[in-house]
PDB file of C-alpha atoms in Angstrom:
ATOM      1  CA  SER A  10      -0.046   0.032   0.001  1.00 63.00           C
ATOM      2  CA  VAL A  11       2.861   2.265   0.553  1.00 69.00           C
ATOM      3  CA  ILE A  12       3.894   1.851  -3.155  1.00 73.00           C
ATOM      4  CA  VAL A  13       0.563   2.714  -4.238  1.00 70.00           C
ATOM      5  CA  GLN A  14       0.440   5.807  -2.385  1.00 68.00           C
ATOM      6  CA  CYS A  15       3.663   6.855  -3.724  1.00 76.00           C
ATOM      7  CA  LEU A  16       2.461   6.286  -7.071  1.00 73.00           C
ATOM      8  CA  TYR A  17      -0.875   8.042  -6.453  1.00 72.00           C
ATOM      9  CA  ILE A  18       1.398  11.298  -5.212  1.00 73.00           C
ATOM     10  CA  ILE A  19       3.585  11.204  -8.463  1.00 76.00           C
ATOM     11  CA  TRP A  20       0.429  10.964 -10.461  1.00 71.00           C
ATOM     12  CA  LEU A  21      -1.126  13.859  -8.700  1.00 69.00           C
ATOM     13  CA  HIS A  22       2.027  15.898  -9.143  1.00 70.00           C
ATOM     14  CA  ILE A  23       1.849  15.208 -12.943  1.00 71.00           C
ATOM     15  CA  ILE A  24      -1.712  16.648 -12.872  1.00 66.00           C
ATOM     16  CA  TRP A  25      -0.777  19.435 -10.673  1.00 63.00           C
ATOM     17  CA  GLY A  26       1.967  20.476 -12.881  1.00 64.00           C
ATOM     18  CA  LYS A  27      -0.286  20.133 -16.123  1.00 61.00           C
ATOM     19  CA  TYR A  28      -2.804  22.462 -14.237  1.00 56.00           C
ATOM     20  CA  LEU A  29      -0.471  25.157 -13.383  1.00 55.00           C
ATOM     21  CA  VAL A  30       0.669  25.092 -17.294  1.00 52.00           C
ATOM     22  CA  TYR A  31      -2.871  25.414 -18.390  1.00 52.00           C
ATOM     23  CA  SER A  32      -3.516  28.220 -15.608  1.00 54.00           C
ATOM     24  CA  LYS A  33      -0.422  30.416 -16.483  1.00 55.00           C
ATOM     25  CA  GLY A  34      -1.639  30.189 -20.399  1.00 53.00           C
ATOM     26  CA  HIS A  35      -5.340  31.096 -19.579  1.00 50.00           C
ATOM     27  CA  ASN A  36      -4.396  33.756 -17.046  1.00 51.00           C
ATOM     28  CA  CYS A  37      -6.244  32.025 -14.150  1.00 51.00           C
ATOM     29  CA  LYS A  38      -6.226  34.365 -11.256  1.00 49.00           C
ATOM     30  CA  PHE A  39      -8.115  32.671  -8.579  1.00 46.00           C
ATOM     31  CA  PRO A  40      -6.354  32.182  -5.412  1.00 49.00           C
ATOM     32  CA  VAL A  41      -7.909  28.898  -4.288  1.00 50.00           C
ATOM     33  CA  SER A  42      -9.729  27.037  -6.771  1.00 59.00           C
ATOM     34  CA  PRO A  43     -11.845  24.056  -6.498  1.00 64.00           C
ATOM     35  CA  LEU A  44      -9.151  21.771  -8.252  1.00 57.00           C
ATOM     36  CA  GLN A  45      -6.552  22.675  -6.032  1.00 59.00           C
ATOM     37  CA  ILE A  46      -8.734  21.808  -2.728  1.00 64.00           C
ATOM     38  CA  THR A  47      -9.424  18.495  -4.489  1.00 63.00           C
ATOM     39  CA  LEU A  48      -5.874  17.812  -5.404  1.00 58.00           C
ATOM     40  CA  VAL A  49      -4.536  18.555  -1.959  1.00 60.00           C
ATOM     41  CA  ALA A  50      -7.793  16.413  -0.201  1.00 66.00           C
ATOM     42  CA  LEU A  51      -7.205  13.407  -2.339  1.00 61.00           C
ATOM     43  CA  PRO A  52      -3.911  12.392  -1.281  1.00 59.00           C
ATOM     44  CA  VAL A  53      -4.761  13.028   2.444  1.00 60.00           C
ATOM     45  CA  THR A  54      -7.691  10.878   2.127  1.00 66.00           C
ATOM     46  CA  PHE A  55      -6.429   8.228   0.192  1.00 63.00           C
ATOM     47  CA  PRO A  56      -5.112   6.035   2.660  1.00 61.00           C
ATOM     48  CA  TYR A  57      -8.337   6.094   4.491  1.00 66.00           C
ATOM     49  CA  ARG A  58     -10.175   5.138   1.095  1.00 66.00           C
ATOM     50  CA  LEU A  59      -7.580   2.384   0.426  1.00 68.00           C
ATOM     51  CA  LEU A  60      -8.163   1.139   3.904  1.00 72.00           C
ATOM     52  CA  ALA A  61     -11.276  -1.067   3.551  1.00 73.00           C
ATOM     53  CA  PRO A  62     -10.161  -3.494   0.985  1.00 74.00           C
ATOM     54  CA  VAL A  63      -6.826  -3.733   2.018  1.00 76.00           C
ATOM     55  CA  MET A  64      -7.525  -4.359   5.747  1.00 81.00           C
ATOM     56  CA  LEU A  65     -10.213  -6.606   4.670  1.00 83.00           C
ATOM     57  CA  CYS A  66      -7.461  -9.036   2.958  1.00 83.00           C
ATOM     58  CA  GLN A  67      -4.775  -8.502   5.492  1.00 84.00           C
ATOM     59  CA  ILE A  68      -7.016  -9.425   8.564  1.00 89.00           C
ATOM     60  CA  PHE A  69      -8.280 -12.605   6.920  1.00 89.00           C
ATOM     61  CA  SER A  70      -4.875 -13.464   6.191  1.00 90.00           C
ATOM     62  CA  VAL A  71      -3.842 -13.251   9.737  1.00 92.00           C
ATOM     63  CA  ILE A  72      -7.069 -15.312  10.603  1.00 92.00           C
ATOM     64  CA  ALA A  73      -6.409 -17.940   8.430  1.00 93.00           C
ATOM     65  CA  LYS A  74      -2.641 -18.032   9.968  1.00 94.00           C
ATOM     66  CA  LEU A  75      -4.505 -18.620  13.222  1.00 94.00           C
ATOM     67  CA  HIS A  76      -6.464 -21.566  12.136  1.00 93.00           C
ATOM     68  CA  ILE A  77      -3.307 -23.181  10.489  1.00 94.00           C
ATOM     69  CA  ALA A  78      -1.847 -22.856  14.062  1.00 94.00           C
ATOM     70  CA  ARG A  79      -4.570 -24.305  15.793  1.00 93.00           C
ATOM     71  CA  MET A  80      -4.532 -27.261  13.437  1.00 94.00           C
ATOM     72  CA  GLY A  81      -0.794 -27.737  14.042  1.00 94.00           C
ATOM     73  CA  GLU A  82      -1.581 -28.002  17.998  1.00 93.00           C
ATOM     74  CA  TYR A  83      -4.650 -30.319  17.019  1.00 93.00           C
ATOM     75  CA  GLN A  84      -2.126 -32.455  15.413  1.00 93.00           C
ATOM     76  CA  ALA A  85       0.274 -32.462  18.006  1.00 93.00           C
ATOM     77  CA  ARG A  86      -2.055 -33.790  20.640  1.00 92.00           C
ATOM     78  CA  HIS A  87      -2.200 -36.765  18.669  1.00 91.00           C
ATOM     79  CA  ARG A  88       1.407 -37.720  20.018  1.00 91.00           C
ATOM     80  CA  GLY A  89       1.574 -40.392  22.583  1.00 89.00           C
ATOM     81  CA  ARG A  90      -1.710 -41.743  24.145  1.00 88.00           C
ATOM     82  CA  ASN A  91      -4.831 -39.917  24.111  1.00 87.00           C
ATOM     83  CA  SER A  92      -8.316 -40.331  24.128  1.00 86.00           C
ATOM     84  CA  GLY A  93     -10.435 -40.556  21.292  1.00 85.00           C
ATOM     85  CA  ARG A  94     -13.381 -38.908  22.318  1.00 86.00           C
ATOM     86  CA  ALA A  95     -11.337 -35.894  23.498  1.00 89.00           C
ATOM     87  CA  LEU A  96      -9.653 -35.576  20.260  1.00 91.00           C
ATOM     88  CA  PHE A  97     -13.061 -35.986  18.417  1.00 90.00           C
ATOM     89  CA  ARG A  98     -14.468 -33.035  20.412  1.00 91.00           C
ATOM     90  CA  LEU A  99     -11.380 -30.817  19.572  1.00 92.00           C
ATOM     91  CA  LEU A 100     -11.894 -31.682  15.853  1.00 92.00           C
ATOM     92  CA  LYS A 101     -15.722 -30.660  16.251  1.00 92.00           C
ATOM     93  CA  ARG A 102     -14.805 -27.369  17.929  1.00 93.00           C
ATOM     94  CA  ASN A 103     -12.037 -26.251  15.024  1.00 92.00           C
ATOM     95  CA  ILE A 104     -14.377 -27.444  12.141  1.00 92.00           C
ATOM     96  CA  GLY A 105     -17.253 -25.400  13.752  1.00 93.00           C
ATOM     97  CA  ASP A 106     -14.949 -22.137  14.301  1.00 92.00           C
ATOM     98  CA  ARG A 107     -13.733 -22.532  10.593  1.00 91.00           C
ATOM     99  CA  GLU A 108     -17.267 -22.805   9.436  1.00 90.00           C
ATOM    100  CA  ALA A 109     -18.532 -20.104  11.415  1.00 90.00           C
ATOM    101  CA  GLU A 110     -15.753 -17.899  10.145  1.00 89.00           C
ATOM    102  CA  GLU A 111     -16.938 -18.772   6.442  1.00 88.00           C
ATOM    103  CA  GLN A 112     -20.618 -17.397   7.435  1.00 88.00           C
ATOM    104  CA  ALA A 113     -19.063 -14.132   9.153  1.00 86.00           C
ATOM    105  CA  TRP A 114     -16.962 -13.105   6.283  1.00 87.00           C
ATOM    106  CA  ARG A 115     -19.415 -13.250   3.587  1.00 85.00           C
ATOM    107  CA  SER A 116     -19.784  -9.578   3.435  1.00 83.00           C
ATOM    108  CA  GLY A 117     -16.066  -9.001   3.699  1.00 82.00           C
ATOM    109  CA  PHE A 118     -15.346 -11.512   0.985  1.00 83.00           C
ATOM    110  CA  LEU A 119     -18.028  -9.958  -1.348  1.00 83.00           C
ATOM    111  CA  ILE A 120     -16.332  -6.447  -0.674  1.00 80.00           C
ATOM    112  CA  SER A 121     -12.627  -7.873  -1.241  1.00 79.00           C
ATOM    113  CA  VAL A 122     -13.507  -9.654  -4.270  1.00 80.00           C
ATOM    114  CA  GLY A 123     -16.223  -7.380  -5.733  1.00 82.00           C
ATOM    115  CA  LEU A 124     -14.869  -4.076  -5.561  1.00 77.00           C
ATOM    116  CA  PRO A 125     -11.517  -5.475  -7.762  1.00 79.00           C
ATOM    117  CA  CYS A 126     -14.121  -7.003 -10.297  1.00 82.00           C
ATOM    118  CA  ILE A 127     -16.252  -3.869 -10.802  1.00 82.00           C
ATOM    119  CA  SER A 128     -12.639  -1.776 -11.049  1.00 76.00           C
ATOM    120  CA  VAL A 129     -11.568  -3.871 -13.804  1.00 79.00           C
ATOM    121  CA  ALA A 130     -14.935  -3.798 -15.353  1.00 83.00           C
ATOM    122  CA  ILE A 131     -14.686   0.030 -15.480  1.00 76.00           C
ATOM    123  CA  LEU A 132     -11.468  -0.074 -16.578  1.00 73.00           C
ATOM    124  CA  VAL A 133     -12.187  -2.419 -19.491  1.00 78.00           C
ATOM    125  CA  VAL A 134     -14.828  -0.053 -20.808  1.00 79.00           C
ATOM    126  CA  LEU A 135     -12.793   2.983 -20.679  1.00 72.00           C
ATOM    127  CA  LEU A 136     -10.067   1.259 -22.603  1.00 73.00           C
ATOM    128  CA  THR A 137     -12.458   0.334 -25.340  1.00 77.00           C
ATOM    129  CA  ARG A 138     -13.927   3.895 -25.424  1.00 74.00           C
ATOM    130  CA  CYS A 139     -10.998   6.274 -24.992  1.00 69.00           C
ATOM    131  CA  GLU A 140      -7.494   4.426 -24.727  1.00 65.00           C
ATOM    132  CA  ASP A 141      -6.025   8.356 -24.165  1.00 66.00           C
ATOM    133  CA  PHE A 142      -7.911   8.765 -20.851  1.00 66.00           C
ATOM    134  CA  VAL A 143      -6.802   5.505 -19.678  1.00 62.00           C
ATOM    135  CA  LEU A 144      -3.264   6.392 -20.489  1.00 63.00           C
ATOM    136  CA  TYR A 145      -3.532   9.930 -18.993  1.00 67.00           C
ATOM    137  CA  THR A 146      -4.894   8.337 -15.691  1.00 69.00           C
ATOM    138  CA  TRP A 147      -2.128   5.657 -15.614  1.00 71.00           C
ATOM    139  CA  PHE A 148      -2.385   5.498 -11.983  1.00 71.00           C
ATOM    140  CA  PHE A 149      -5.785   3.863 -11.536  1.00 74.00           C
ATOM    141  CA  SER A 150      -4.481   0.862 -13.899  1.00 74.00           C
ATOM    142  CA  SER A 151      -1.970   0.369 -11.187  1.00 76.00           C
ATOM    143  CA  PHE A 152      -4.481   0.765  -8.481  1.00 77.00           C
ATOM    144  CA  VAL A 153      -6.722  -1.647 -10.070  1.00 78.00           C
ATOM    145  CA  LEU A 154      -3.908  -4.433 -10.359  1.00 80.00           C
ATOM    146  CA  TYR A 155      -3.371  -3.736  -6.771  1.00 81.00           C
ATOM    147  CA  LEU A 156      -6.903  -4.552  -5.818  1.00 80.00           C
ATOM    148  CA  VAL A 157      -6.654  -7.709  -8.092  1.00 83.00           C
ATOM    149  CA  VAL A 158      -3.767  -8.850  -6.029  1.00 84.00           C
ATOM    150  CA  GLN A 159      -5.179  -7.970  -2.782  1.00 82.00           C
ATOM    151  CA  SER A 160      -8.528 -10.077  -3.804  1.00 83.00           C
ATOM    152  CA  ALA A 161      -6.204 -13.113  -4.955  1.00 86.00           C
ATOM    153  CA  GLN A 162      -4.495 -13.192  -1.729  1.00 87.00           C
ATOM    154  CA  THR A 163      -8.083 -13.718  -0.029  1.00 86.00           C
ATOM    155  CA  PHE A 164      -8.170 -17.073  -2.093  1.00 88.00           C
ATOM    156  CA  VAL A 165      -4.560 -18.060  -1.610  1.00 90.00           C
ATOM    157  CA  SER A 166      -5.404 -17.845   2.208  1.00 90.00           C
ATOM    158  CA  ALA A 167      -8.332 -19.710   2.009  1.00 90.00           C
ATOM    159  CA  ALA A 168      -6.348 -22.358  -0.042  1.00 91.00           C
ATOM    160  CA  GLN A 169      -3.747 -22.477   2.474  1.00 93.00           C
ATOM    161  CA  ILE A 170      -6.450 -23.634   5.341  1.00 93.00           C
ATOM    162  CA  THR A 171      -8.000 -26.208   2.735  1.00 92.00           C
ATOM    163  CA  ALA A 172      -4.341 -27.593   1.988  1.00 93.00           C
ATOM    164  CA  LYS A 173      -3.079 -27.636   6.001  1.00 94.00           C
ATOM    165  CA  SER A 174      -6.328 -29.540   6.774  1.00 93.00           C
ATOM    166  CA  LYS A 175      -5.772 -31.995   4.216  1.00 93.00           C
ATOM    167  CA  LYS A 176      -1.957 -32.365   5.360  1.00 94.00           C
ATOM    168  CA  VAL A 177      -2.648 -32.500   9.054  1.00 94.00           C
ATOM    169  CA  ARG A 178      -5.078 -35.383   8.486  1.00 93.00           C
ATOM    170  CA  LEU A 179      -2.693 -37.508   6.342  1.00 93.00           C
ATOM    171  CA  GLU A 180      -0.097 -37.039   8.877  1.00 94.00           C
ATOM    172  CA  ILE A 181      -2.360 -38.220  11.406  1.00 93.00           C
ATOM    173  CA  PHE A 182      -3.003 -41.086   9.969  1.00 91.00           C
ATOM    174  CA  GLU A 183       0.770 -41.802   9.343  1.00 90.00           C
ATOM    175  CA  MET A 184       1.204 -41.479  13.293  1.00 91.00           C
ATOM    176  CA  ILE A 185      -1.620 -43.795  13.909  1.00 87.00           C
ATOM    177  CA  ILE A 186      -0.146 -46.350  11.513  1.00 86.00           C
ATOM    178  CA  MET A 187       3.570 -45.938  12.765  1.00 86.00           C
ATOM    179  CA  PRO A 188       2.101 -46.053  15.762  1.00 83.00           C
ATOM    180  CA  GLU A 189       3.213 -42.730  17.206  1.00 87.00           C
ATOM    181  CA  ALA A 190      -0.247 -41.989  18.338  1.00 87.00           C
ATOM    182  CA  THR A 191      -2.479 -44.533  20.220  1.00 85.00           C
ATOM    183  CA  PHE A 192      -5.990 -44.324  22.020  1.00 85.00           C
ATOM    184  CA  THR A 193      -7.087 -45.149  25.706  1.00 84.00           C
ATOM    185  CA  GLU A 194     -10.037 -46.507  24.390  1.00 73.00           C
ATOM    186  CA  ASN A 195      -9.898 -50.338  25.029  1.00 62.00           C
ATOM    187  CA  ARG A 196      -9.794 -52.040  21.744  1.00 59.00           C
ATOM    188  CA  THR A 197     -11.950 -54.922  22.079  1.00 53.00           C
ATOM    189  CA  GLU A 198     -14.935 -52.909  23.827  1.00 54.00           C
ATOM    190  CA  ASP A 199     -14.342 -49.213  22.120  1.00 57.00           C
ATOM    191  CA  GLY A 200     -12.654 -50.010  19.273  1.00 64.00           C
ATOM    192  CA  PHE A 201     -15.415 -49.064  17.225  1.00 76.00           C
ATOM    193  CA  GLN A 202     -15.374 -45.630  18.437  1.00 77.00           C
ATOM    194  CA  VAL A 203     -11.832 -45.260  17.342  1.00 78.00           C
ATOM    195  CA  ASP A 204     -12.432 -46.553  13.857  1.00 82.00           C
ATOM    196  CA  ALA A 205     -15.162 -44.165  13.671  1.00 84.00           C
ATOM    197  CA  TYR A 206     -12.919 -41.376  14.559  1.00 85.00           C
ATOM    198  CA  THR A 207     -10.655 -42.075  11.886  1.00 85.00           C
ATOM    199  CA  THR A 208     -13.657 -42.773   9.317  1.00 87.00           C
ATOM    200  CA  TYR A 209     -14.803 -39.097  10.552  1.00 89.00           C
ATOM    201  CA  LEU A 210     -11.317 -37.698  10.014  1.00 89.00           C
ATOM    202  CA  SER A 211     -10.940 -38.748   6.556  1.00 87.00           C
ATOM    203  CA  LYS A 212     -14.253 -36.889   5.492  1.00 87.00           C
ATOM    204  CA  CYS A 213     -14.934 -34.390   8.011  1.00 88.00           C
ATOM    205  CA  TYR A 214     -13.918 -31.037   6.313  1.00 88.00           C
ATOM    206  CA  PRO A 215     -14.036 -30.223   2.527  1.00 86.00           C
ATOM    207  CA  GLY A 216     -11.899 -26.994   2.823  1.00 87.00           C
ATOM    208  CA  PHE A 217     -12.628 -23.171   3.442  1.00 88.00           C
ATOM    209  CA  CYS A 218     -14.910 -21.824   1.111  1.00 85.00           C
ATOM    210  CA  VAL A 219     -14.762 -18.030  -0.175  1.00 81.00           C
ATOM    211  CA  LEU A 220     -18.450 -17.100  -1.823  1.00 74.00           C
ATOM    212  CA  GLY A 221     -19.121 -20.732  -2.505  1.00 71.00           C
ATOM    213  CA  THR A 222     -15.848 -21.834  -4.112  1.00 69.00           C
TER     214      THR A 222
END
């Protein structure tokens, strides 16, 4: 976002220089024009206007890392001898938290993905109608690219959660086979519960969804 801010200031300086040349050529004598006020207000307010899409993506990236860390802790709980029932309850709680996160972030995903899509659509329409205008406002092409990268980061973070979940479950199966992980439940009496737990573990989580994908 610092680079985007710097590009924006450079672009405003170019526009300001062209405006000064125009003012001198047309003998403009207004001490403070609306355009001058706008050119001062735009860079001052730009970080706040950029804040919403950027912060949404960054916050979700942090949340994704927290979920990945919790999956690592869940895997570590399997080392040694443990209760299958306790591990099952922990697994259910972790999956429930991830599913609740999906529901809570629907609006955030819509903003972080929808805003770049709308920006790209506007840029394409302008490019087909007036190429000179797009070249004149080159900064906005850079800004749209930045929004697209931020949007892609949302999907990357969600994919990391899904990939980590698959990896952790596979490694837990390997721990059971070795056997680095054993269960306190008696094999003859409660063995079916252990079998049910491992079966559930293999099918319990399809992956983190962003807007249904």
